[in-house]
Coordinates of C-alpha atoms and ligand atoms in Angstrom, one line a residue:
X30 CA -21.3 15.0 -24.2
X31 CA -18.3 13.4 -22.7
X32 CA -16.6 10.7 -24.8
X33 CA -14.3 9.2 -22.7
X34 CA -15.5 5.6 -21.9
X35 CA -15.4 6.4 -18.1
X36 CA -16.8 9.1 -18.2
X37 CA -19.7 8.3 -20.7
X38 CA -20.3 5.0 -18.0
X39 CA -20.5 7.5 -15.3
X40 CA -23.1 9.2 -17.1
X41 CA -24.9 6.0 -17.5
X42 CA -24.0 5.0 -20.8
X43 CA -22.4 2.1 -22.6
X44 CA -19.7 2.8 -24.9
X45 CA -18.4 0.1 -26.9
X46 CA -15.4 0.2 -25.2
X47 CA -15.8 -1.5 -21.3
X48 CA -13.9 1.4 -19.4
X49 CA -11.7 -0.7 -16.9
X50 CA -9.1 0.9 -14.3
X51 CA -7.4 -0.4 -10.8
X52 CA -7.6 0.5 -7.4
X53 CA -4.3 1.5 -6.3
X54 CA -2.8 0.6 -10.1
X55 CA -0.2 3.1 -9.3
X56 CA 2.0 1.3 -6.2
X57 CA 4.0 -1.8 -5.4
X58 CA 3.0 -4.2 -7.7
X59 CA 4.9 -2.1 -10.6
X60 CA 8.7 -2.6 -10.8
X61 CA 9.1 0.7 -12.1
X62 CA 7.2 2.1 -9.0
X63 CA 9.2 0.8 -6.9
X64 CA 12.2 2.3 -8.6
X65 CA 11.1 5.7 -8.3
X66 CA 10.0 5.4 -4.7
X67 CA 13.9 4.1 -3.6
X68 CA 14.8 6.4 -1.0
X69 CA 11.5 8.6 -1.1
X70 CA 9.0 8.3 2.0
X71 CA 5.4 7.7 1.0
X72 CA 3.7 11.4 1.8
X73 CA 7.3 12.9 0.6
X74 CA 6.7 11.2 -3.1
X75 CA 2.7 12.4 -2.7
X76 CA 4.0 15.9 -2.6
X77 CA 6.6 16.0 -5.3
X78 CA 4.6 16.9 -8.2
X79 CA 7.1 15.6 -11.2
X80 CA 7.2 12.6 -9.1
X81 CA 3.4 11.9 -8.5
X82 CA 2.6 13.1 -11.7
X83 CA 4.9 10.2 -13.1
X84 CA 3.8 8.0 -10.8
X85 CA -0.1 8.5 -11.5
X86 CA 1.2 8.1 -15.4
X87 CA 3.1 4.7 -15.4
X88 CA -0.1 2.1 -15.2
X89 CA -1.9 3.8 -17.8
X90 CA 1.2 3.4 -19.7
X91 CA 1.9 0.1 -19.3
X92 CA -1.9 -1.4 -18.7
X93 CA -3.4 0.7 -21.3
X94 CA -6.3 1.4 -18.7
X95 CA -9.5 4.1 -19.3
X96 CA -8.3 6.4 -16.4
X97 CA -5.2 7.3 -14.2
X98 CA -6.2 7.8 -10.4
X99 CA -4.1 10.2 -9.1
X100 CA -1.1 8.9 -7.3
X101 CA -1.5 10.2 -3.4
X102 CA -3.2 9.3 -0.6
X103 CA -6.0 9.4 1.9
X104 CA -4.4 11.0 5.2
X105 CA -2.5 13.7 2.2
X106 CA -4.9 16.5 2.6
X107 CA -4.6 16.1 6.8
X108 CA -1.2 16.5 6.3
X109 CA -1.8 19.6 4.6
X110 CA -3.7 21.1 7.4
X111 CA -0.9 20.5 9.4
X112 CA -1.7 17.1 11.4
X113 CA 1.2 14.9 12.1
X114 CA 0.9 11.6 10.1
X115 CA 3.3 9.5 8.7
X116 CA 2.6 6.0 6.4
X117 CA 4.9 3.3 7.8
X118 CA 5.6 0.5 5.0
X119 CA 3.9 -2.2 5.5
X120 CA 1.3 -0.6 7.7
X121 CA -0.2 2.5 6.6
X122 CA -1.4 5.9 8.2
X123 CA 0.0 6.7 11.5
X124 CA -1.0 9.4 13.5
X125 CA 1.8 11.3 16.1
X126 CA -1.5 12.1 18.3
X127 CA -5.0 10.2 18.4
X128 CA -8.0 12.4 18.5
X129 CA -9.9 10.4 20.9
X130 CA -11.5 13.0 23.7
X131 CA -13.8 16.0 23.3
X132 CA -10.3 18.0 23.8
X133 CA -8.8 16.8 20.9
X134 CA -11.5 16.7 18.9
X135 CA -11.6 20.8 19.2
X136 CA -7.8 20.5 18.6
X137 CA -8.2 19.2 15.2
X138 CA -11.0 20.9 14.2
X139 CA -10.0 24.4 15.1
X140 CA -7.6 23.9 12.0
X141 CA -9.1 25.6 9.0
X142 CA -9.9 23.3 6.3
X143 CA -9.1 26.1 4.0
X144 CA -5.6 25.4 5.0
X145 CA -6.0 22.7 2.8
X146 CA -6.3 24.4 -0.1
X147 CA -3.6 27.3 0.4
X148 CA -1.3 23.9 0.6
X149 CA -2.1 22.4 -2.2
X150 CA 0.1 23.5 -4.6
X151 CA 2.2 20.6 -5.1
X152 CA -1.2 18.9 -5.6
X153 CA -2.6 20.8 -8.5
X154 CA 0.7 21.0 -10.0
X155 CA 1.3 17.3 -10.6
X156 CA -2.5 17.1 -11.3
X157 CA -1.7 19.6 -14.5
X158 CA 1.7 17.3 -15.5
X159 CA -0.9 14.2 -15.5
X160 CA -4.0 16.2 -17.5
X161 CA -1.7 18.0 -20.0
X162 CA 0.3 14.2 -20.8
X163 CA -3.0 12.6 -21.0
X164 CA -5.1 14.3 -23.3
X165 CA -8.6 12.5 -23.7
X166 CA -8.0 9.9 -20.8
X167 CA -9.3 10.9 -18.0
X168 CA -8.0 11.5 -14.1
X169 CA -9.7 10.2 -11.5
X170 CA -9.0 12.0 -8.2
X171 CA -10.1 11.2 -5.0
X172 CA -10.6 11.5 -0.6
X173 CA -11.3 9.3 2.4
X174 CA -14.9 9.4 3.5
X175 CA -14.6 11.0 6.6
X176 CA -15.9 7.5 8.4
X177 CA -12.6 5.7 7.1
X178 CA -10.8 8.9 8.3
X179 CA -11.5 8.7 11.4
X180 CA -11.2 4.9 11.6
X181 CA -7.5 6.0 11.4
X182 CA -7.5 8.9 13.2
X183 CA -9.5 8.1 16.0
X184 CA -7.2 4.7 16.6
X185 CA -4.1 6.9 16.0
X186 CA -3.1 3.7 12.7
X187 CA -4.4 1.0 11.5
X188 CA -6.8 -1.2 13.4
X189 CA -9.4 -4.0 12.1
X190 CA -12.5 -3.2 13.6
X191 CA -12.5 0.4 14.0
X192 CA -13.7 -0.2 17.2
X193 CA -12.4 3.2 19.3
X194 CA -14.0 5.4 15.9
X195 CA -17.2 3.5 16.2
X196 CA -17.2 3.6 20.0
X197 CA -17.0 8.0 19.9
X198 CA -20.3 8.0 18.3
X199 CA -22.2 6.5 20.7
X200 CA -19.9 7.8 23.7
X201 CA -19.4 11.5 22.8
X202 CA -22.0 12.2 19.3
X203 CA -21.6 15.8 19.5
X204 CA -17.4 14.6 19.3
X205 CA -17.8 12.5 16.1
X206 CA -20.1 14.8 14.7
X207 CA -17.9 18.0 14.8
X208 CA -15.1 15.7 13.9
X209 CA -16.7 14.2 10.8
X210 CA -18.1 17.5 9.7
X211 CA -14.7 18.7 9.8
X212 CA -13.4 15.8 7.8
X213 CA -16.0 16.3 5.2
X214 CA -14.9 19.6 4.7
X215 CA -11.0 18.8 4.6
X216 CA -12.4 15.9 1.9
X217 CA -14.3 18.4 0.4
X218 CA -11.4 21.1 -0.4
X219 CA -8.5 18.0 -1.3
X220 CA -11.5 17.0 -4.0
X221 CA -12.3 20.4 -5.6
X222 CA -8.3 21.4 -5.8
X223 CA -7.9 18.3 -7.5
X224 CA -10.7 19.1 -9.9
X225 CA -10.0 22.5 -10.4
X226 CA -6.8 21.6 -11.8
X227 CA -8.5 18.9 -13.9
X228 CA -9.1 15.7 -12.9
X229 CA -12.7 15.0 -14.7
X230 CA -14.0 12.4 -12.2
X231 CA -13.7 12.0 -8.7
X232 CA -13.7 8.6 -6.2
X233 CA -14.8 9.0 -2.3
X234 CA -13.1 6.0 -0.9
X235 CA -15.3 4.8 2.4
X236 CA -12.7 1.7 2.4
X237 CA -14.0 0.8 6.1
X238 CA -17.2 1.5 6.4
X239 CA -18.6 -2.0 5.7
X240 CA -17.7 -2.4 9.9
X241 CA -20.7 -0.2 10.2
X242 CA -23.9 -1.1 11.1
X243 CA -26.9 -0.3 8.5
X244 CA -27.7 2.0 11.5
X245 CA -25.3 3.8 12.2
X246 CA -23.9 4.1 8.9
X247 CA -27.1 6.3 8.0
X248 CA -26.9 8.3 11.8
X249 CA -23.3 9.1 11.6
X250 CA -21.7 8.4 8.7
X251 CA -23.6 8.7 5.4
X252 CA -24.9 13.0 6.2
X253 CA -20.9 13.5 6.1
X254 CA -20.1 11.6 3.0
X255 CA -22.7 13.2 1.7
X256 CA -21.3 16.8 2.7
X257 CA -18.2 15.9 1.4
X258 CA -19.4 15.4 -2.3
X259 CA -20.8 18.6 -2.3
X260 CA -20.7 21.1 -4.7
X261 CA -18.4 18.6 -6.8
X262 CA -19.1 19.4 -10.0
X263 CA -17.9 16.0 -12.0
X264 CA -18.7 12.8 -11.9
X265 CA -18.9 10.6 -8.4
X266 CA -18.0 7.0 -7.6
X267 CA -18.2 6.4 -4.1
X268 CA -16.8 3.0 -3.0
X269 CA -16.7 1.0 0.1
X270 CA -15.4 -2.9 1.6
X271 CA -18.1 -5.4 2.8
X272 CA -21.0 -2.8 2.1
X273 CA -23.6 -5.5 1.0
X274 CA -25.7 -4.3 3.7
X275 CA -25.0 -0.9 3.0
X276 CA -25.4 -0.6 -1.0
X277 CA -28.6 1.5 -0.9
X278 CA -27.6 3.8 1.6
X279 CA -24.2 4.3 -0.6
X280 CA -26.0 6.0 -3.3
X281 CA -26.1 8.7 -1.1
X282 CA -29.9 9.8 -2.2
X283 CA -28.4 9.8 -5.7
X284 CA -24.9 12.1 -5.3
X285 CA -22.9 9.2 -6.4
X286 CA -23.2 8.4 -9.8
X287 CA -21.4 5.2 -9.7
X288 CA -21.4 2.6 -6.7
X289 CA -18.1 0.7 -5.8
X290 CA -18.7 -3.4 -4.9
X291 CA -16.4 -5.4 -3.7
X292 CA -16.1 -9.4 -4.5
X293 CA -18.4 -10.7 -2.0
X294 CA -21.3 -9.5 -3.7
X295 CA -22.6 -10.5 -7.3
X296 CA -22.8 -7.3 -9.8
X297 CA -26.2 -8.4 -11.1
X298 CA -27.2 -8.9 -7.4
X299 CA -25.8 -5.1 -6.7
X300 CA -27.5 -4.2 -9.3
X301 CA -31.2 -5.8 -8.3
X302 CA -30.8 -3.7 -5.0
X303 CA -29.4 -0.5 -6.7
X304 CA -31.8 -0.1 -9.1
X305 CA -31.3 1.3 -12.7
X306 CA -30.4 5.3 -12.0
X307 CA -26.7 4.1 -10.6
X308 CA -23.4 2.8 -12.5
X309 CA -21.6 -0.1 -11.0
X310 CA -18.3 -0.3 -10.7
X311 CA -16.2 -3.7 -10.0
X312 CA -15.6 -6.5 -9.3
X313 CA -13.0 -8.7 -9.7
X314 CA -11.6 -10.8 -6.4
X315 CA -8.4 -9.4 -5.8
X316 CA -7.2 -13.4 -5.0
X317 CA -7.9 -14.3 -8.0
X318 CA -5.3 -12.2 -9.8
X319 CA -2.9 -15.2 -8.6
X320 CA -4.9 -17.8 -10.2
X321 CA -4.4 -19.6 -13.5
X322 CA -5.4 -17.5 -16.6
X323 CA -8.0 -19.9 -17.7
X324 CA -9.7 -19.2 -14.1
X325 CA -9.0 -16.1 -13.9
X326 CA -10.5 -15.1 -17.3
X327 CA -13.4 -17.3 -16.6
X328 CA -14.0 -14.7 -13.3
X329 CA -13.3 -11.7 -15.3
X330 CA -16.3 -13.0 -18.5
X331 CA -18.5 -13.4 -15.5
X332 CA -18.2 -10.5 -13.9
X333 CA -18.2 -8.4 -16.8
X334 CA -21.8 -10.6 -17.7
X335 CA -23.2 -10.0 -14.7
X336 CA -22.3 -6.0 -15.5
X337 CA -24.6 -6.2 -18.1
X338 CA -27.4 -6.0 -15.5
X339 CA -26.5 -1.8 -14.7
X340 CA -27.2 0.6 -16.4
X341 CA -23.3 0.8 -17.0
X342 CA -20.4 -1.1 -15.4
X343 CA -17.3 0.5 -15.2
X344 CA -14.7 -2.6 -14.2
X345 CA -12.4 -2.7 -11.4
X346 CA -11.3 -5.3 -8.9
X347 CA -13.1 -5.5 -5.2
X348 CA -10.5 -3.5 -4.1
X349 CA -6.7 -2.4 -4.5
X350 CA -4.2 -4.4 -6.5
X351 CA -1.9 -6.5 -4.2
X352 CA 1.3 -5.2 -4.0
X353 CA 2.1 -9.1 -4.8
X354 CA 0.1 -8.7 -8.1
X355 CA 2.2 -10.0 -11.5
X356 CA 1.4 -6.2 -13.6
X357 CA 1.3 -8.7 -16.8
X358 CA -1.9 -10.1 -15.7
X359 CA -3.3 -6.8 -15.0
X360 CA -2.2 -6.1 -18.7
X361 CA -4.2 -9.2 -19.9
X362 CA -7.4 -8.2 -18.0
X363 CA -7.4 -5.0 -20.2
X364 CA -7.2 -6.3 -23.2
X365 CA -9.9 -8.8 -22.2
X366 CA -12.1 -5.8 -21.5
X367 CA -11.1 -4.2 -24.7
X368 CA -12.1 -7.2 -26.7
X369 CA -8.3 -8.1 -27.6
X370 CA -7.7 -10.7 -25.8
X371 CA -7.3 -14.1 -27.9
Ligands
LIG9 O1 -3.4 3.8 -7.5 C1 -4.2 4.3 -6.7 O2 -5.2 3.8 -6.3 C2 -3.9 5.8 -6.3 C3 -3.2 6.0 -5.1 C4 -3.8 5.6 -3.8 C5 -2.9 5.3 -2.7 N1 -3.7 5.3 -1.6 C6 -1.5 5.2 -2.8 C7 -0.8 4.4 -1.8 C8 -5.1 5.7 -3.3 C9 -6.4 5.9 -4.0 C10 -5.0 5.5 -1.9 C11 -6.1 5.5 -1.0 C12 -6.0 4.9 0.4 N2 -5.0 5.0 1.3 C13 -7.0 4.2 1.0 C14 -8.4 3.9 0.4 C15 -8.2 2.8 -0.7 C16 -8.2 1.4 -0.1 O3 -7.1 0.8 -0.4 O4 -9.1 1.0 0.6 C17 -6.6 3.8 2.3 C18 -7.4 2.9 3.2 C19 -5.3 4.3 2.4 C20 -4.4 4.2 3.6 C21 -3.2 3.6 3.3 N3 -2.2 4.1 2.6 C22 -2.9 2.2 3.5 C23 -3.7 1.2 4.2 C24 -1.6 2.0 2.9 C25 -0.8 0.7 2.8 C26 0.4 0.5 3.7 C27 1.3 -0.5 3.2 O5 2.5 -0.3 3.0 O6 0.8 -1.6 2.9 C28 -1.2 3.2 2.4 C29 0.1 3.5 1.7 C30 -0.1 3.6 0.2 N4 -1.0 4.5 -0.4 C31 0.7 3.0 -0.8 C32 0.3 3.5 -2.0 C33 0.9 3.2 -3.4 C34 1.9 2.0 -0.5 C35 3.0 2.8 0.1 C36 4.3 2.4 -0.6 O7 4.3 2.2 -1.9 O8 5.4 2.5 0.1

């Protein structure tokens, strides 16, 4: 039996100990972060393994969290298979070429996602730094759900409503399905290589998919998320923005054994429409990392009541720590969780 607090949550325990982590706990809102990244371009620091690994390291360090989530990113394991991509500060993922038509769909897809894994060796390297330094705590690693791929992909950046990822579905279906398939299986090889070199959970980030309808989520999106938990062979959290609507669907008929709720929706609630065979994970507002400490603690003892209505909670913020974040409060919400708090 694992022992780990994560990991025991996962399982659908409660240890004693509340396991608590951060979305994107490694970045910005660390001063020595952004030391080590001076002069180092995003996907450049991703693939440096002394530099990841001591990147992934520093918040457990400092914050004393139940888990290090290993420092990379989404668009990493298409950059492995070869596909232009660059993440502009400020901005995120870029893509050199959209894949928008039928053409470029077979383009991308023709790429062998075991190219993935022959690339990976900077990947599983810093992954081994992180595993041997750690010792009991776990590693959490991770992929984009192919639906939040795309959103990127598709759009050739950023955009807000995913509009030109959601439109391909209905326009060209055959299109988004090869495409999607083909992201599952890219998602699919960046998660095993990271747990065959030992990370002991994993986290399917669908950041986007809460732009989908109920509909099409289950049509288009969910049989690929699905696919690309596959064959993982440790525990799943699978997470996703403004899924209210979506949260049943998001238990992917029971492959993830945690679900990921943001602030909009009440843990208790989540956990009246989840039912009892899935952990929770959340769900601190991000905003209110900027608030007073009285009001801020205030959110944190309610959220971690309303917890109490899973079968486990594993707690997190709605999403990723601002860059703007003050780390010391981050600290504090630890030790709150730990029960050392004054
Ligand atoms: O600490 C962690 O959570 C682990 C590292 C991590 C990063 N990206 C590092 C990163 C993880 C898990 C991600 C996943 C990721 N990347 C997601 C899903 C999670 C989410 O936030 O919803 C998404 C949508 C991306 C795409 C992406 N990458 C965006 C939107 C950005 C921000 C661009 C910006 O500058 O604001 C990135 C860049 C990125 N990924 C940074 C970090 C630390 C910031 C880059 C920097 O420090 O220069």
């Amino acid at each position: 039996m694992a022992t780990a607090p994560l990991l025991r949550a996962l399982h659908g325990d409660r240890p004693e100990r509340l396991p608590v982590w951060f979305m994107r706990q490694a970045g910005r809102s660390l001063p020595e972060y952004r030391d080590l990244r001076v002069g180092t371009r995003m996907l450049d620091a991703c693939l440096d393994p002394a530099l990841a690994a001591e990147i992934t390291l520093q918040p457990v360090r400092r914050h004393g969290v139940d888990a290090a989530v290993f420092f990379s990113d989404i668009v990493v394991p298409l950059l492995l298979a070869g596909i232009d991509v660059e993440i502009q500060p400020g901005r995120g993922p870029v893509f050199a070429e959209p894949v928008r038509t039928a053409a470029d769909v077979a383009r991308v897809t023709a790429i062998e996602p075991a190219a993935v894994v022959a690339a990976s060796g900077p990947i599983a390297e810093a992954i081994g730094i992180v595993t041997a330094e750690l010792g009991e705590v776990p590693v959490i690693g991770f992929a984009g759900a192919p639906f939040t791929l795309a959103a990127y992909l598709v759009e050739g950046g950023p955009s807000k409503e995913h509009l030109r990822a959601r439109g391909l579905m209905h326009a060209d279906p055959d299109s988004w399905h090869r495409l999607a398939g083909w992201l599952a299986e890219v998602s699919r090889a960046f998660l095993g290589v990271q747990t065959d070199a030992g990370a002991s959970a994993v986290q399917l980030f669908d950041s986007w998919a809460g732009s989908l309808s109920a509909a099409d989520y289950r049509e288009f999106v969910a049989p690929h998320s699905l696919a690309a938990l596959e064959g993982v062979t440790v525990p799943r959290i699978h997470f996703g923005v403004g899924t209210g609507h979506l949260l049943p669907d998001m238990r992917l008929n029971g492959r993830a054994d945690a679900v990921g709720v943001d602030w909009r929706m009440p843990l208790d609630e989540a956990a009246r429409i989840l039912g009892p065979d899935v952990t929770l994970q959340g769900n601190i507002d991000p905003a209110l990392l900027a608030a007073p400490w009285p009001v801020l603690s205030a959110h944190v003892r309610d959220v971690i009541g309303r917890g109490e209505a899973a079968r486990a909670h594993i707690l997190n913020l709605g999403h990723g720590v601002p860059p703007e974040a003050d780390p010391t409060v981050l600290t504090r919400i630890v030790a709150l969780a730990h029960g050392e708090d004054a």
